[in-house]
Coordinates of C-alpha atoms and ligand atoms in Angstrom, one line a residue:
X835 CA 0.0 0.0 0.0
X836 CA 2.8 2.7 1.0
X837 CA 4.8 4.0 -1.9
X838 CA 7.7 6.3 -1.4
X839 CA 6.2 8.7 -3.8
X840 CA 3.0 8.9 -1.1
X841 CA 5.7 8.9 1.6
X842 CA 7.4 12.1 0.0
X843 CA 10.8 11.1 0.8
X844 CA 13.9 10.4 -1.5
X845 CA 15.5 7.0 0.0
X846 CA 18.6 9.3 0.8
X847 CA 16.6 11.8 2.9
X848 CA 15.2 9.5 5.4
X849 CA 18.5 8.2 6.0
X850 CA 19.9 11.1 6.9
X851 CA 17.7 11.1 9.9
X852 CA 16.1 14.2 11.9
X853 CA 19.7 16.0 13.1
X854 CA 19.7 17.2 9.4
X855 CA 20.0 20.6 8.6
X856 CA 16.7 22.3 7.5
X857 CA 17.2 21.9 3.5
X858 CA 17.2 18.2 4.3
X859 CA 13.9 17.9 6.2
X860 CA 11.7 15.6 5.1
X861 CA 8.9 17.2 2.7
X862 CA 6.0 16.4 5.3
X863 CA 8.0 18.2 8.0
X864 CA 9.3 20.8 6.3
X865 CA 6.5 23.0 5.5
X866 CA 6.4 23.5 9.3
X867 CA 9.7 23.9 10.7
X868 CA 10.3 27.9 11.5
X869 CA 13.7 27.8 13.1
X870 CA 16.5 25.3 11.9
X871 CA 19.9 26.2 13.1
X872 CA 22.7 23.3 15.2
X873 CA 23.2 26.4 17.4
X874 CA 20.4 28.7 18.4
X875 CA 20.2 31.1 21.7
X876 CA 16.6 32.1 22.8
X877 CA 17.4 35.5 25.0
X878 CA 15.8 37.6 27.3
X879 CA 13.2 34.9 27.9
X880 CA 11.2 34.2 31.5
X881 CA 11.7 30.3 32.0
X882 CA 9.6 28.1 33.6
X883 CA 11.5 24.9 33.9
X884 CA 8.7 22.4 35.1
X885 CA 9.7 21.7 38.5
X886 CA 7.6 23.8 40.2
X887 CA 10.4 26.3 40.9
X888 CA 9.2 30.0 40.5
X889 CA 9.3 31.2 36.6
X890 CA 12.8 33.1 36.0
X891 CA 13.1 36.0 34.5
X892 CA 15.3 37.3 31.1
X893 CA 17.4 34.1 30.7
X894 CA 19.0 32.7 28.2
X895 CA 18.9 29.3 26.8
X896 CA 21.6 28.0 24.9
X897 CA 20.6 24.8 22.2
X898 CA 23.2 22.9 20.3
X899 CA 22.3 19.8 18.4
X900 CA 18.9 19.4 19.4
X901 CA 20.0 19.7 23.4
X902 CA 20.0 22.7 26.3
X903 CA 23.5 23.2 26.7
X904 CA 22.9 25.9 29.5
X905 CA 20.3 27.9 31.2
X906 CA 20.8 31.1 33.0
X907 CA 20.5 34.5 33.1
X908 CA 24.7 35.4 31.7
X909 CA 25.3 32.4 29.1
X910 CA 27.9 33.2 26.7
X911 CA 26.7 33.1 23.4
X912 CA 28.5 31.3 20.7
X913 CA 29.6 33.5 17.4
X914 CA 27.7 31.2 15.0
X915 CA 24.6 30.9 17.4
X916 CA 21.0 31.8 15.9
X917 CA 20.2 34.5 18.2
X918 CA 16.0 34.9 19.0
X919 CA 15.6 38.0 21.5
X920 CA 12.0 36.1 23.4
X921 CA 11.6 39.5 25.2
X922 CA 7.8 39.5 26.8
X923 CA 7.6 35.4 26.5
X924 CA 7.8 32.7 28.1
X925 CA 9.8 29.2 27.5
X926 CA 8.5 26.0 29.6
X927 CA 9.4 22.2 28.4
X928 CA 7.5 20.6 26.1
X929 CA 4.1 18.9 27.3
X930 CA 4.5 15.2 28.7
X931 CA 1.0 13.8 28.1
X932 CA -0.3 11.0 29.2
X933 CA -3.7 10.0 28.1
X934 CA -4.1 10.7 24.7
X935 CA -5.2 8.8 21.4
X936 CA -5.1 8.8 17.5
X937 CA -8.6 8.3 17.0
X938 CA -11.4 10.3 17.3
X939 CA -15.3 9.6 18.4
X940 CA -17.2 9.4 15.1
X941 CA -21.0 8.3 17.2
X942 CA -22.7 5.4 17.9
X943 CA -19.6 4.1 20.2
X944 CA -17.5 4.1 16.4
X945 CA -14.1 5.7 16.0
X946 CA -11.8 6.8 13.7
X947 CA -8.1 7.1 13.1
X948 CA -6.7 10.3 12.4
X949 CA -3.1 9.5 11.8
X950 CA -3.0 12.3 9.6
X951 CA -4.5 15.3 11.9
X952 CA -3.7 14.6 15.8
X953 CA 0.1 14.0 15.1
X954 CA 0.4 17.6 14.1
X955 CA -2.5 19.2 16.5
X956 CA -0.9 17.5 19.7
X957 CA 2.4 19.0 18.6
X958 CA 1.0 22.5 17.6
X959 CA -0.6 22.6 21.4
X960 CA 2.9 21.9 23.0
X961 CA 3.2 18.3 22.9
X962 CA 6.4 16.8 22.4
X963 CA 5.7 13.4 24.3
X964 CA 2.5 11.3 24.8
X965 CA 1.3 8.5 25.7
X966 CA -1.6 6.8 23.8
X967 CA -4.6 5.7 26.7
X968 CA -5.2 2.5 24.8
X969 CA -5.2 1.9 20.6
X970 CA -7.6 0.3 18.1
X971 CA -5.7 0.6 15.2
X972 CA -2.1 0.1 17.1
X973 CA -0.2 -1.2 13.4
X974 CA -1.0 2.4 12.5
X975 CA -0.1 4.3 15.9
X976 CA 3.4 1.9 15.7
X977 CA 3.9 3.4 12.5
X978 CA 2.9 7.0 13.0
X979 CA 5.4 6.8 16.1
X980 CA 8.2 5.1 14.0
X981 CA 7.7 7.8 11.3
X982 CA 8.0 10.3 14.0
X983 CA 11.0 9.0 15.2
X984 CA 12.7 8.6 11.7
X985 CA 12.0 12.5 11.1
X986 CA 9.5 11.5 7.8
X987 CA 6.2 13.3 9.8
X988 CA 5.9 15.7 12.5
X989 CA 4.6 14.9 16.1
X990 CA 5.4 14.1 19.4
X991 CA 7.4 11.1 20.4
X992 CA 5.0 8.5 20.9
X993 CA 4.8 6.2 24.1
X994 CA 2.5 3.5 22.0
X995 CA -0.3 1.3 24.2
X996 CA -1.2 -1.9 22.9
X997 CA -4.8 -2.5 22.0
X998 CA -7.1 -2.1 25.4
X999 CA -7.2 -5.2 27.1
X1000 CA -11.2 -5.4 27.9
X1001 CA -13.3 -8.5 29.5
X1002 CA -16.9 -8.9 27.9
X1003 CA -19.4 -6.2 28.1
X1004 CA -18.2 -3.2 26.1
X1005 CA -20.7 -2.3 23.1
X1006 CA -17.2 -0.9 21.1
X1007 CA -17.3 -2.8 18.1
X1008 CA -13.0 -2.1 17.9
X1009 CA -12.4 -3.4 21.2
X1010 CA -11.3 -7.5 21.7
X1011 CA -13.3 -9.5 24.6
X1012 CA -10.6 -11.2 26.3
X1013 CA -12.0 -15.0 26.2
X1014 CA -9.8 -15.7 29.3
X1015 CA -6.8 -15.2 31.7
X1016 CA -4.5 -16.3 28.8
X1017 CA -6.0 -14.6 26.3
X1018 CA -4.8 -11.3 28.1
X1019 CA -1.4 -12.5 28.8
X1020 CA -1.1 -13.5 25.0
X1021 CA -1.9 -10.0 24.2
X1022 CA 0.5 -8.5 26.4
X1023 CA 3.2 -10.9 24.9
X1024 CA 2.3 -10.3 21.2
X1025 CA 1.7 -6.6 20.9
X1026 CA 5.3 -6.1 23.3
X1027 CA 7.1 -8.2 20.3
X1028 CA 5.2 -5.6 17.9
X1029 CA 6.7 -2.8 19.7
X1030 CA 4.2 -1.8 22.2
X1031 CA 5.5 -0.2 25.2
X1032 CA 2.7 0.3 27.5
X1033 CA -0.5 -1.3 28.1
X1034 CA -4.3 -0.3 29.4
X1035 CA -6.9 -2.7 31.3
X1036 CA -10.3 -1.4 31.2
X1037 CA -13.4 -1.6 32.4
X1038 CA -14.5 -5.3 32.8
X1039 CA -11.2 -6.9 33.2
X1040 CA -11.1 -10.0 36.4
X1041 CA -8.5 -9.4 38.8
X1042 CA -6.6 -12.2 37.8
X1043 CA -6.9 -10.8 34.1
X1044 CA -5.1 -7.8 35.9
X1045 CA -2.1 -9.5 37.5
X1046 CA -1.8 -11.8 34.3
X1047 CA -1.3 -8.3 32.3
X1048 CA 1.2 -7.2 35.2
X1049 CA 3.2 -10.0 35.4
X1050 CA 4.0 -9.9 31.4
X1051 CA 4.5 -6.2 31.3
X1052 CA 6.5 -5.7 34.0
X1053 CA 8.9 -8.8 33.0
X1054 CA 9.0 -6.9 29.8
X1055 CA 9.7 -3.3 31.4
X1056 CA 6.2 -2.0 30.6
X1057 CA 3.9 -0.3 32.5
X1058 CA 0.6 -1.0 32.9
X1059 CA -2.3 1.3 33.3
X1060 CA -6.5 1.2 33.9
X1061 CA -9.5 2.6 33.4
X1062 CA -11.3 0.5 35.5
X1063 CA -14.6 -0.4 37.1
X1064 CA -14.6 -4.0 37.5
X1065 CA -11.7 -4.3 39.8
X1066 CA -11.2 -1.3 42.6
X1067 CA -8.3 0.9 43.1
X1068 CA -7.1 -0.4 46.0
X1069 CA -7.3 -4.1 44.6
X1070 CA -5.4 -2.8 41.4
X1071 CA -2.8 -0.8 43.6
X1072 CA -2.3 -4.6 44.9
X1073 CA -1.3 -6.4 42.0
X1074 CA 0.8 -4.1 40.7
X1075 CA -0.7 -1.5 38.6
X1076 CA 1.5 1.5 37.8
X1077 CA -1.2 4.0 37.4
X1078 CA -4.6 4.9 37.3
X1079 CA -6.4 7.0 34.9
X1080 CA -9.5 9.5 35.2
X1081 CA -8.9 10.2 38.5
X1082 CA -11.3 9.2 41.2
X1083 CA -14.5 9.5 39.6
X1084 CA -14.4 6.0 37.9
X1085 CA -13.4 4.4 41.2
X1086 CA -16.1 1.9 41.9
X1087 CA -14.0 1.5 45.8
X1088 CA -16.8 3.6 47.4
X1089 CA -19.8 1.3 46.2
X1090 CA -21.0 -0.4 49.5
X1091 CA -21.9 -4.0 48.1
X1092 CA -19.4 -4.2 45.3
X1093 CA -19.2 -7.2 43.9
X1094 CA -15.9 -8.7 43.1
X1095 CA -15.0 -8.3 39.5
X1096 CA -18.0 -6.8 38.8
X1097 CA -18.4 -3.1 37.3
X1098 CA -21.3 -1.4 39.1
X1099 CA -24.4 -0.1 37.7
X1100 CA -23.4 3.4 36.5
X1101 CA -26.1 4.8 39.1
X1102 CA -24.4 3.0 42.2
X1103 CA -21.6 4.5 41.1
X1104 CA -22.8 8.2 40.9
X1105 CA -24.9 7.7 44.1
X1106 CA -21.4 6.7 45.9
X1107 CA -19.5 9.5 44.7
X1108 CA -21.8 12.0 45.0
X1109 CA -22.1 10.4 48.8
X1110 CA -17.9 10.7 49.1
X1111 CA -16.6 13.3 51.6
X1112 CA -13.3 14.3 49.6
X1113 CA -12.0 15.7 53.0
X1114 CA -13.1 11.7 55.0
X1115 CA -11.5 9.1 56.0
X1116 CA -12.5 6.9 53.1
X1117 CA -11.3 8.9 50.4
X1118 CA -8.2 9.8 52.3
X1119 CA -7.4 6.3 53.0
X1120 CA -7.7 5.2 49.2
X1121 CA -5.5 8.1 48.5
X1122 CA -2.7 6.8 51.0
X1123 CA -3.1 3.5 50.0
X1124 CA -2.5 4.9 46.1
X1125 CA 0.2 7.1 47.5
X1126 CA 2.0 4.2 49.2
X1127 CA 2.0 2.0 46.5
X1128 CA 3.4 4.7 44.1
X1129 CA 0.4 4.5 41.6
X1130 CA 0.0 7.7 39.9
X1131 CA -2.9 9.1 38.8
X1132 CA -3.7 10.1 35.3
X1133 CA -5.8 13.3 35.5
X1134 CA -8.4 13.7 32.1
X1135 CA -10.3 16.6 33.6
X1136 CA -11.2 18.0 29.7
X1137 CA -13.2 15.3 28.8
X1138 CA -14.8 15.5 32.3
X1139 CA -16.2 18.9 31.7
X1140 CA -17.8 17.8 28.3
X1141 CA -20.1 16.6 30.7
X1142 CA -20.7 19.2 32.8
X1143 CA -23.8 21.8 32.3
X1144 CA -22.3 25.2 32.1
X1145 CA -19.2 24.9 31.7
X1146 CA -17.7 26.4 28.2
X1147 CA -17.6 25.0 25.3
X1148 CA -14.4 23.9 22.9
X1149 CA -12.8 27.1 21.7
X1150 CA -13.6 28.3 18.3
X1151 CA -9.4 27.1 17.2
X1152 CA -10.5 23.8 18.1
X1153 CA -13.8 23.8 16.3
X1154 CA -12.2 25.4 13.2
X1155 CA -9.8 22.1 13.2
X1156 CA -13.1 20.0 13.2
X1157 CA -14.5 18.4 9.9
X1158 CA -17.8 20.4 9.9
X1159 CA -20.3 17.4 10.2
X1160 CA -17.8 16.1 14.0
X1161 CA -18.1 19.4 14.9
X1162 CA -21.8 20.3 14.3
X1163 CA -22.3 16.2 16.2
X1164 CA -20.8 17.5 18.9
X1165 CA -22.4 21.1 19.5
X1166 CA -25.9 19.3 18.5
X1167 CA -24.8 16.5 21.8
X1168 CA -23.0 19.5 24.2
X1169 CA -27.0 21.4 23.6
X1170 CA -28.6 18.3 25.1
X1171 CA -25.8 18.2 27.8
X1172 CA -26.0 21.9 28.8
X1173 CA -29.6 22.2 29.1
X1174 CA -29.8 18.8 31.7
X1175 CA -30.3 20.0 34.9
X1176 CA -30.7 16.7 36.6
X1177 CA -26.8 16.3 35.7
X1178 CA -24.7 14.8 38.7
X1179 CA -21.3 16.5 36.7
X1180 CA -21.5 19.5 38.2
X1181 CA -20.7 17.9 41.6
X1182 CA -18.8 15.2 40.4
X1183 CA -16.5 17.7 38.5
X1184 CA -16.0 19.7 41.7
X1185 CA -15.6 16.4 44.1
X1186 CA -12.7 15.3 41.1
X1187 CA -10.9 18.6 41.5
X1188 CA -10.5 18.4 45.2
X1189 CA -10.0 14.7 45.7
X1190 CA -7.0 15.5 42.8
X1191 CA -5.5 17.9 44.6
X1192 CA -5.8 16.0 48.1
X1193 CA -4.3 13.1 45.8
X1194 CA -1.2 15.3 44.8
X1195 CA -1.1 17.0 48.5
X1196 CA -0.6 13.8 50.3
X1197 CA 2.6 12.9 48.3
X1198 CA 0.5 11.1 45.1
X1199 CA 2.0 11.3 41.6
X1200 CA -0.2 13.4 39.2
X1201 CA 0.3 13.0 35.5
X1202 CA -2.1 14.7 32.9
X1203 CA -3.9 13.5 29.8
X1204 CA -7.1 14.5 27.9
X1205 CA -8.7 11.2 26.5
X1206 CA -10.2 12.7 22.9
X1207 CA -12.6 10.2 23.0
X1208 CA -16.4 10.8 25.0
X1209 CA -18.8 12.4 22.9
X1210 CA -16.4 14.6 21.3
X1211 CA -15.1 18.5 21.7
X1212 CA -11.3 17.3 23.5
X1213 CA -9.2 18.2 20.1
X1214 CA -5.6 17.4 20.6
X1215 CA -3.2 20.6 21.7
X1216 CA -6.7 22.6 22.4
X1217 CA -7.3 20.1 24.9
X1218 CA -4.0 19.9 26.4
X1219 CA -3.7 23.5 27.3
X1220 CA -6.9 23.3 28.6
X1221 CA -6.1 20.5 31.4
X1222 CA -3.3 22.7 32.6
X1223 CA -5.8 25.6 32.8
X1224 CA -8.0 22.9 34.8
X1225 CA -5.4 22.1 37.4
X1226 CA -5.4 25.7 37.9
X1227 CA -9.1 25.9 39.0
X1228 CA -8.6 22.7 40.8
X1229 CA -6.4 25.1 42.7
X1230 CA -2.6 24.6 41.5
X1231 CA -0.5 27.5 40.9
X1232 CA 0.2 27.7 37.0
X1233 CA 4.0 26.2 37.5
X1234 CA 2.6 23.8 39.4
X1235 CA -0.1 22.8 36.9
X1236 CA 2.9 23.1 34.3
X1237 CA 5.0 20.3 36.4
X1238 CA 2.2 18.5 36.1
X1239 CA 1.5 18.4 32.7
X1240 CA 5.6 18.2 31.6
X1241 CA 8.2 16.9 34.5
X1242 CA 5.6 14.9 35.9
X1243 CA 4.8 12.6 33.0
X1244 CA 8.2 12.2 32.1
X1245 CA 9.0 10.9 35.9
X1246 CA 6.1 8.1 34.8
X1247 CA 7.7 7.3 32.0
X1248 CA 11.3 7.1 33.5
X1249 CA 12.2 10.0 31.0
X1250 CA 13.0 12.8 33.5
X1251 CA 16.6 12.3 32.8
X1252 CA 16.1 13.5 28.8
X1253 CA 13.2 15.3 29.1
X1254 CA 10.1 17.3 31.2
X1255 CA 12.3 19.7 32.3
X1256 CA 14.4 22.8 31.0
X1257 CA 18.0 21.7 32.1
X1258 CA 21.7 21.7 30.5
X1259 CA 22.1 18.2 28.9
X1260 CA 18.2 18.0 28.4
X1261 CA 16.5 17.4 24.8
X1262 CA 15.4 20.7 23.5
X1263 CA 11.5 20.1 23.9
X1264 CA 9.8 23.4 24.6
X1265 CA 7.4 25.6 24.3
X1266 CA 7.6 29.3 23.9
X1267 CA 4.7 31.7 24.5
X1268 CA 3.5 35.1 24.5
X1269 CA 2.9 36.5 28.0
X1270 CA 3.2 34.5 31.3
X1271 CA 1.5 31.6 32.3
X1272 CA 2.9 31.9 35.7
X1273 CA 0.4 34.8 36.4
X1274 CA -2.5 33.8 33.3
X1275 CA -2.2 30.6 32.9
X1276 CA -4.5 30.9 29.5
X1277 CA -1.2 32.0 28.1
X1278 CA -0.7 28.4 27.4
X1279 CA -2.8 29.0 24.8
X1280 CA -0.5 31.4 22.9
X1281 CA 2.1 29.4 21.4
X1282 CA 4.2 31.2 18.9
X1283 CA 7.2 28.1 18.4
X1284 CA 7.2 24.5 19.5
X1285 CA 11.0 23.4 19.1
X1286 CA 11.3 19.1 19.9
X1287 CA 15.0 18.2 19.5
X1288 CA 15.8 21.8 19.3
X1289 CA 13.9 22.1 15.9
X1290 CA 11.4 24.9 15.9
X1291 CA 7.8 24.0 14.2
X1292 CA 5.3 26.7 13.4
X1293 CA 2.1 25.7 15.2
X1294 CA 0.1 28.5 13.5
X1295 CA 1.0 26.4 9.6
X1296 CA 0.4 23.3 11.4
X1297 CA -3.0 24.0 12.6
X1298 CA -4.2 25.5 9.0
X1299 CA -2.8 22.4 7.5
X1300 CA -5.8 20.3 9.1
X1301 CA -8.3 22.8 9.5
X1302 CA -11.7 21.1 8.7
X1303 CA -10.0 17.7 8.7
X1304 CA -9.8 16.5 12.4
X1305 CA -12.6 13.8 13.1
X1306 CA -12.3 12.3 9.6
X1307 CA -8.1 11.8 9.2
Ligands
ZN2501 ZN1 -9.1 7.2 26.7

């Protein structure tokens, strides 16, 4: 099916790989590179470097061959360095991201794959590492990440989960029924020899279904994360799961007669959350017990607030990326959603906030994602600056909702020693803006350059190059 004239790349080109100079780019990258130079000094800039340390001001970062060489407020800049004066923005790394997908909500529990669109959108919005929440078509998220990786296509670097491992009961046609124990330790097996490097349990997996995906992962150095119903929190935390995603509004821990590998009814569950005192003794003890068995938690809070009534819709950017038929499905479902006033969301989206910053508060591991997926409106990069601008509501100071959504992720991963943070001998992933998201963190939202590797891409030309086509490719 692939030719190299569809591929747009001369055999020789490809080979030359991505520390290439700018002439050498492959065609499909670029188009929207904007700064290409092995030496490059971004001056008079206000850093925020993801730890959580305050933003500082009129610094200069020094880039050589796609790494920081220093930081700092005197850095001596090299004769041949590309000089960019940043006066009046703001440089924090690159967006670690952990629950994010290639496919898109298309209605009636169908998806499609949009190989073409979300590579370039997720990178436009600051990401320059994710990691898929589960895959349908995972041959073609292996390959988008290996083009990624060889420099043919632009896009993050791409932490690939294997296909969701699901027990029987989930009306998604693209989904596999495990047919037993073995069946999901097959999986696990298979898709790690494909090149999966992560893997998801969902929501009617058995607990030994659980520890059978465990077991294989971890003796293959993969993580293993859940969105999960069937099995609790606390009994996942106990065979071994790395982390947890959605936060604690799809724990089914606080249904009184839970039975065991059984998902609740969807109404015991709202009735027991909306029943949870985020400040008792029950929620504080799940949160230790997470805490203690270093299980992070994978906050989605933009695909949360789909659901509440009230609450804004996508911005007009993100609809503008939409094909016109996704976006008028989902204005036509968020009408029906902001008009119900019976909605439990509103107090489910406040009890998340809280319980995730008690979560983070007692020692827990935060990461951030956005999950593209519910009935639609969470469009990659949109989305992504939008959960950092959620973490702020939820009460996190904006470098703090930055370490979150950059440093953070990268500790998950086991990254943090290449990337998630602005340091000397770091990968030059980072994001420069207009303004100061320290003080407004909407300035997130302002991207002017997106380098990854110390390449500079134009988020503005990749945007336009997928207007009206996100939801179809
Ligand atoms: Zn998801």
């Amino acid at each position: 099916m692939l030719t190299l004239a569809r591929a747009g790349c001369a055999l020789t080109l490809c080979l030359a790989g991505p520390a290439a100079f700018a002439a050498e780019r492959s065609p499909l990258v670029r188009p929207y590179v904007s700064v290409d130079a092995p030496t490059l000094a971004l001056t008079h800039v206000r850093v925020i470097d993801g730890t959580g340390a305050p933003p500082a001001a009129d610094q200069t970062v020094l880039i050589a061959n796609g790494r920081i060489q220093a930081v700092g407020p005197s850095v001596a800049i090299p004769p041949d360095a590309k000089v960019l004066d940043l006066t009046g923005r703001t440089v924090f790394p690159g967006l670690v991201m952990l629950h994010e997908h290639l496919f898109y909500p298309a209605g009636e529990n169908a998806y499609n794959q949009q190989e073409i669109s979300f590579p370039k959108l997720y990178l436009a919005g600051g990401v320059t590492t994710m990691r898929t929440g589960g895959s349908l078509e995972t041959y073609t998220d292996l390959n988008i990440k290996k083009a990624i990786d060889e420099g043919t296509r632009p896009g993050p670097a791409i932490d690939v989960t294997g296909p969701y491992i699901e027990g029987p009961g989930l009306p998604i046609l693209s989904v596999k029924a495990l047919r037993d124990t073995g069946d999901a330790r097959r999986m696990v097996e298979y898709w790690s020899g494909e090149g999966a490097t992560s893997f998801k349990t969902y929501m009617h997996v058995t607990r030994s279904d659980l520890r059978a995906v465990v077991e294989a992962a971890h003796a293959r150095g993969h993580k293993v994360t859940g969105h999960l119903c069937s099995v609790t929190f606390r009994e996942a935390a106990a065979l071994g799961i790395d982390n947890l995603e959605h936060g604690f509004v799809v724990a089914s821990d606080f249904v009184k007669d839970k039975k065991p590998d059984v998902c609740p009814d969807s109404k015991d569950m709202t009735a027991a959350l909306l029943a949870l005192d985020p400040d008792g003794a029950e929620a504080v003890s799940l949160i230790d017990a997470l805490v203690k068995a270093k299980v992070a938690i994978t906050s989605t809070l933009p695909v949360f607030e789909t659901l509440v009534p009230g609450r804004p819709p996508a911005t007009d950017r993100a609809l503008d990326a939409l094909l016109p038929e996704v976006r008028d499905q989902y204005l036509r479902i968020r009408s029906r959603v902001a008009v119900d006033d019976k909605s439990p969301w509103p107090k489910l989206f406040e009890k998340e906030l809280k319980l995730e910053r008690a979560f983070a508060a007692r020692g827990g591991l935060l990461v951030s994602g956005t999950d593209p997926t519910g009935y639609g409106g969470v469009v990659p990069g949109f989305a992504n600056q939008r959960q950092l601008e959620l973490l702020v509501e939820a009460g996190f100071s904006g470098v703090e909702a930055i370490r979150i959504g950059t440093l953070n992720g990268a500790r998950y991963l086991g990254i943090d020693d290449r990337v998630g943070s602005i340091a000397a001998g770091k990968q030059a992933d980072l994001v420069v803006v207009e303004g100061d998201p320290s003080q407004r963190i909407a300035d997130v939202e302002k991207v002017e350059t997106v380098f990854r590797e110390g390449v500079g891409y134009d988020p503005k030309k990749l945007i336009d190059s997928v207007k009206g086509v996100a939801g179809l490719r």
